[in-house]
C-alpha cells in the first residue's frame, strides 16, 4: 500500500499541489450541505489531516455519508494550503477506500474520556490524542538519551535481566523459574529444589544493572544501560510500577563532580530536544494537563541546578519555622515534605542533594572523608521529586570489603565485583534515570500507568 | 578527573601539540635502554594510545619501571605525531599517576586466551581487544537501528516483559512469581495458588512483544520495540540464549511487499553504518576471526536480496541431485541443510523465503489466497542462517477468529487482539531482528555467548 505518512506531508513543502495517497483512522466527520470535512490520523503525527469532500463527487459523498468514527480508510487526493488558520494544509479528496469499518460500540469515542476508563482499554487508548502524544514524547526522550551518550563516546550495553545477585533478602524481587509451581506444591518438600531449576540456583528479575555496568565501565570506559527493571513492591502509588525502564550510565575515571557535570548536560540536552521535536505535544499537554509545563521545562534548560549538602540541608530545615510532620535531625531520611519545601519553595529549580548519610545508602557508594556520609547526589525537580540518583562507587578494595562484611553480605557472591577493585581499580561514578518519571515530568501526566503501553502494577488479577 | 577520551584524541587533529591528560589501563610495556613505551587503553577506542617515556625524567622512569600490565593510570603529556606507521599519534609523558595497581595473578594476560577461558571472566574479558570490539559493534548496531526507525517516523515502544499471554502450553516460558517456592513445596496443594501471586494469575517472561506491538501500530502507525526476550529452551547451541534482545517493528497500512522493502533498507543502512563507524573493528575481526567478513558485509550492501517462494524452493530442491538427510516434500519444514544449500550455494546472497505452509507458522499470520500458505518472509544470510523473520498479520476478524478456534486457543485471552480487527482494522505487517545474531553476523564471532555481556544459557549452576 504505497502511501505517505501524514507527518511527512505536514513537514515537507513539496507535497503542496501533488496527488498523494494517505491512510488513517477517522477521528471526526462534519457533514455540511455541500461539503464534508473528515479528519484522519495515521499515528505518525499528533495533528490530524483534514479531508475535504466536495458534493459534486456523488460516489465520494455516498462513501463519506456512511463512514463512522474509528474506521480506517485509504484516501487519494491533492494536498492544498488550507484557508483554516488552525491547520497548514488539507487534502482535496479524489477517491477513498474503506479498509476497516468501526461498529458503534467503539470504546474510544470523540468525547474526552477519563484516564481511568482508558486504562481499561490499553490496546485502544493510543488512538486518543493524549496517548498519541505521550508515546511520541517517550520515544523522542529515548532517542535523545541514546544520541547524547553515543555522541559522547559511551557504549550502549545490556546488563542481564535474569540475575542471581541481590537475591537474598531483597523481598521486592520477582523470582524467575521453570519449576512447575502447581506440581511443586503437590510434592514433598525438597530443600534443594533450585538445583532442578533452569539455572541451578535461585534467580530473579533485575532491580538494577549498575553492578554489572561497573564491570563494563571498568574496561569499556563509558557505558550506559537502557533496559527494563523490576520491583515486586506491594505499593499502589502514582509513581511506582512493578516494571519500568531504567537508564544507568557508568563512567570510569570520574568522581562525583564529574558525573554531576554530565547529568547537567544530558538533562538540558534531552529537554531541549523535546522542546524542539515535540512542540505540538508540549503545547497540548500545557493546555490540557499542566498549565505550568512549558515554563517549567524552559526553567530547567535555563537554570544552573542547585547543589545542597545534606548536612547543610538539615541545618537549614532545623532553622525554618515550618511545622513538619516528620522531625528533622542529622541522620534522618528526608521526607517528601522536606524535599518539596527545599525544591519548590527555596530553590525553585532542579537541585542536587549530595553527601547523604552512609547508613541510608547502598553498600557500594564511596564513603566520604568524614566517615559518616557518602558520595551521593540525588537530583530533585520542583513539583515532581527525584528523577535521577547518582553516586561515586567505592573503588578501594579494603574499604569495600569491610563494608560488605559489616553488612553481613555473602562475600562469595561479590568476588567478581571485588575483582574490579583488585585489578587496576579506577575511580568511577554513575547515575540512574527512570524513563517513566522523565516522561511524567515532560508531559505533566501524573500517573505512571499512563506513560507505559501495558503497565504492570500490583493488582488483583492482571488483565492485559 | 578532567581528562580526554583516547577516541577523541585520535579523531581530532587539534590535539596535536597540546598538553592533555588521559587515563587508561596498561596493555603493554616495552622497556628499552633509554626509553620506555607503554600502551594504554581507556575503552573508548579499540586502538591503544602509546606513551613515550624519556629516560631523562628519572621520576617517570622509576614509575614506569614498577608498572604492571592491567594497572590503571592517569598520564599528563603532549600529543605528537608518531613516526611509527601503525599509529597516528603518541603521547610524550610529562607526569604519570597510578590509580590502581594490578597483581600478577591478573587473569587477562597479554597472550591470546581462548574464548572458553574468557567466559569464566565475563567481568574482565571486556578488557581484551576482542570484547572491546564486540561490544562497540553491538552498540553501534543498536544505535543504527534506533536512528533508522526514528528517521522514518517510527515510534519506539516498550512492550511488557512480564506477560500473562502465551502462557498456556508454552513450555519454553520462564515463569515469574513472588510466591515463595520453598514454602509452597512445604504446604498442601492449593489449586488456586496463583490467586495469591503478585498479579493474581500465572505470568511469565515475554517470548515476543509482537502482539502488543500490533496494538500500538494500529494507532501510532509505525512502531518498533527494542527489548529483551526469553526462551527457557533446554538447548545448548552456539546460536541460542535464554535471554536475548529483540527488535520488533510493526507497520500499519503495510503488506508483506511493503515490509520487505523496509527490511532491505534497514539491513543495508545498519551494515553501512558499521562499515563506516567500526572500520577498525571490522578489520580486526576479518584478520583474527573470519577472513571473509569484510567481503561478506560488502556483498550484503551491494546485492539485491533474492526472493524465493516456498513452493518453488520445494520444486527446486526436489529436482536437485543432492542427497539430503531429511527428505524434501511440499509441507516439510526446511532444515539447515536445505537452507544452507539455497543461500550458500545457489543464491550466494541474502534471500527471503516467502509464503511458508500455514501449519508450520503461528496463528496470527495472514493466510494467502491458496488457503495453504501464509504471508511470511524469512530472510536468510549465507553462512549464518536466518536473522530476520517477517510476516503480514491476519487483519480479517472472521478469519482470525476461525483460526483461534481451529487451534483450540483460549478465545477470551485474545479479546483485545480481536478488538484490533473489530474497530477500524488495517493491513499491517512486522518483523523481528535478533540483535545478538546480527552481532554474530557483523563480527564473525560464532558463539552467541560472546556477544552478550553476561550471557544466560542453560547451565548447571549460574555463576555470574
PDB file of N, CA and C in Angstrom, chain A residues 145-177:
ATOM      1  N   UNK A 145      18.298  10.323  24.591  1.00  0.00           N
ATOM      2  CA  UNK A 145      19.224   9.693  25.546  1.00  0.00           C
ATOM      3  C   UNK A 145      20.295   8.896  24.792  1.00  0.00           C
ATOM      4  N   UNK A 146      19.870   8.083  23.836  1.00  0.00           N
ATOM      5  CA  UNK A 146      20.854   7.342  23.026  1.00  0.00           C
ATOM      6  C   UNK A 146      21.794   8.309  22.294  1.00  0.00           C
ATOM      7  N   UNK A 147      21.217   9.334  21.688  1.00  0.00           N
ATOM      8  CA  UNK A 147      22.043  10.283  20.934  1.00  0.00           C
ATOM      9  C   UNK A 147      23.093  10.936  21.828  1.00  0.00           C
ATOM     10  N   UNK A 148      22.639  11.380  22.994  1.00  0.00           N
ATOM     11  CA  UNK A 148      23.587  12.064  23.890  1.00  0.00           C
ATOM     12  C   UNK A 148      24.772  11.160  24.222  1.00  0.00           C
ATOM     13  N   UNK A 149      24.459   9.960  24.640  1.00  0.00           N
ATOM     14  CA  UNK A 149      25.543   9.078  25.081  1.00  0.00           C
ATOM     15  C   UNK A 149      26.461   8.683  23.931  1.00  0.00           C
ATOM     16  N   UNK A 150      25.863   8.357  22.805  1.00  0.00           N
ATOM     17  CA  UNK A 150      26.698   7.893  21.700  1.00  0.00           C
ATOM     18  C   UNK A 150      27.558   9.035  21.137  1.00  0.00           C
ATOM     19  N   UNK A 151      27.025  10.235  21.158  1.00  0.00           N
ATOM     20  CA  UNK A 151      27.835  11.377  20.695  1.00  0.00           C
ATOM     21  C   UNK A 151      28.978  11.665  21.657  1.00  0.00           C
ATOM     22  N   UNK A 152      28.896  11.129  22.876  1.00  0.00           N
ATOM     23  CA  UNK A 152      29.931  11.385  23.867  1.00  0.00           C
ATOM     24  C   UNK A 152      30.740  10.136  24.223  1.00  0.00           C
ATOM     25  N   UNK A 153      30.879   9.258  23.239  1.00  0.00           N
ATOM     26  CA  UNK A 153      31.765   8.083  23.365  1.00  0.00           C
ATOM     27  C   UNK A 153      31.320   7.027  24.372  1.00  0.00           C
ATOM     28  N   UNK A 154      30.038   7.013  24.730  1.00  0.00           N
ATOM     29  CA  UNK A 154      29.530   5.954  25.600  1.00  0.00           C
ATOM     30  C   UNK A 154      29.148   4.748  24.745  1.00  0.00           C
ATOM     31  N   UNK A 155      29.281   3.567  25.321  1.00  0.00           N
ATOM     32  CA  UNK A 155      28.866   2.334  24.654  1.00  0.00           C
ATOM     33  C   UNK A 155      27.581   1.833  25.305  1.00  0.00           C
ATOM     34  N   UNK A 156      26.598   1.539  24.460  1.00  0.00           N
ATOM     35  CA  UNK A 156      25.334   1.004  24.958  1.00  0.00           C
ATOM     36  C   UNK A 156      25.520  -0.462  25.316  1.00  0.00           C
ATOM     37  N   UNK A 157      25.226  -0.826  26.554  1.00  0.00           N
ATOM     38  CA  UNK A 157      25.354  -2.225  26.971  1.00  0.00           C
ATOM     39  C   UNK A 157      24.018  -2.725  27.510  1.00  0.00           C
ATOM     40  N   UNK A 158      23.831  -4.039  27.454  1.00  0.00           N
ATOM     41  CA  UNK A 158      22.649  -4.648  28.047  1.00  0.00           C
ATOM     42  C   UNK A 158      23.086  -5.531  29.201  1.00  0.00           C
ATOM     43  N   UNK A 159      22.760  -5.103  30.385  1.00  0.00           N
ATOM     44  CA  UNK A 159      23.057  -5.925  31.565  1.00  0.00           C
ATOM     45  C   UNK A 159      21.948  -6.971  31.719  1.00  0.00           C
ATOM     46  N   UNK A 160      22.228  -8.065  32.443  1.00  0.00           N
ATOM     47  CA  UNK A 160      21.251  -9.164  32.449  1.00  0.00           C
ATOM     48  C   UNK A 160      19.943  -8.812  33.150  1.00  0.00           C
ATOM     49  N   UNK A 161      18.849  -9.344  32.621  1.00  0.00           N
ATOM     50  CA  UNK A 161      17.526  -9.160  33.230  1.00  0.00           C
ATOM     51  C   UNK A 161      17.331 -10.239  34.289  1.00  0.00           C
ATOM     52  N   UNK A 162      17.685 -11.462  33.925  1.00  0.00           N
ATOM     53  CA  UNK A 162      17.625 -12.550  34.904  1.00  0.00           C
ATOM     54  C   UNK A 162      18.945 -12.560  35.659  1.00  0.00           C
ATOM     55  N   UNK A 163      18.864 -12.470  36.966  1.00  0.00           N
ATOM     56  CA  UNK A 163      20.104 -12.344  37.718  1.00  0.00           C
ATOM     57  C   UNK A 163      20.081 -13.173  38.996  1.00  0.00           C
ATOM     58  N   UNK A 164      21.243 -13.663  39.363  1.00  0.00           N
ATOM     59  CA  UNK A 164      21.384 -14.416  40.602  1.00  0.00           C
ATOM     60  C   UNK A 164      21.857 -13.541  41.745  1.00  0.00           C
ATOM     61  N   UNK A 165      22.230 -12.302  41.431  1.00  0.00           N
ATOM     62  CA  UNK A 165      22.712 -11.447  42.514  1.00  0.00           C
ATOM     63  C   UNK A 165      21.552 -10.671  43.122  1.00  0.00           C
ATOM     64  N   UNK A 166      21.801 -10.105  44.287  1.00  0.00           N
ATOM     65  CA  UNK A 166      20.777  -9.330  45.017  1.00  0.00           C
ATOM     66  C   UNK A 166      19.590 -10.160  45.443  1.00  0.00           C
ATOM     67  N   UNK A 167      19.712 -11.478  45.296  1.00  0.00           N
ATOM     68  CA  UNK A 167      18.528 -12.284  45.535  1.00  0.00           C
ATOM     69  C   UNK A 167      18.194 -12.381  47.015  1.00  0.00           C
ATOM     70  N   UNK A 168      19.204 -12.575  47.821  1.00  0.00           N
ATOM     71  CA  UNK A 168      18.934 -12.809  49.230  1.00  0.00           C
ATOM     72  C   UNK A 168      18.456 -11.534  49.918  1.00  0.00           C
ATOM     73  N   UNK A 169      17.401 -11.681  50.667  1.00  0.00           N
ATOM     74  CA  UNK A 169      16.946 -10.576  51.494  1.00  0.00           C
ATOM     75  C   UNK A 169      16.218  -9.482  50.741  1.00  0.00           C
ATOM     76  N   UNK A 170      16.294  -9.507  49.421  1.00  0.00           N
ATOM     77  CA  UNK A 170      15.606  -8.474  48.657  1.00  0.00           C
ATOM     78  C   UNK A 170      14.183  -8.951  48.391  1.00  0.00           C
ATOM     79  N   UNK A 171      13.313  -8.710  49.334  1.00  0.00           N
ATOM     80  CA  UNK A 171      11.937  -9.205  49.255  1.00  0.00           C
ATOM     81  C   UNK A 171      11.210  -8.654  48.064  1.00  0.00           C
ATOM     82  N   UNK A 172      11.717  -7.545  47.522  1.00  0.00           N
ATOM     83  CA  UNK A 172      10.984  -6.893  46.434  1.00  0.00           C
ATOM     84  C   UNK A 172      11.337  -7.439  45.056  1.00  0.00           C
ATOM     85  N   UNK A 173      12.079  -8.561  45.009  1.00  0.00           N
ATOM     86  CA  UNK A 173      12.435  -9.129  43.712  1.00  0.00           C
ATOM     87  C   UNK A 173      11.410 -10.150  43.225  1.00  0.00           C
ATOM     88  N   UNK A 174      11.165 -10.137  41.922  1.00  0.00           N
ATOM     89  CA  UNK A 174      10.383 -11.211  41.316  1.00  0.00           C
ATOM     90  C   UNK A 174      11.300 -12.409  41.129  1.00  0.00           C
ATOM     91  N   UNK A 175      10.786 -13.581  41.376  1.00  0.00           N
ATOM     92  CA  UNK A 175      11.561 -14.778  41.150  1.00  0.00           C
ATOM     93  C   UNK A 175      11.276 -15.311  39.745  1.00  0.00           C
ATOM     94  N   UNK A 176      12.299 -15.875  39.114  1.00  0.00           N
ATOM     95  CA  UNK A 176      12.167 -16.444  37.774  1.00  0.00           C
ATOM     96  C   UNK A 176      12.472 -17.927  37.864  1.00  0.00           C
ATOM     97  N   UNK A 177      11.607 -18.737  37.293  1.00  0.00           N
ATOM     98  CA  UNK A 177      11.778 -20.181  37.461  1.00  0.00           C
ATOM     99  C   UNK A 177      11.163 -20.946  36.292  1.00  0.00           C
TER     100      UNK A 177
END
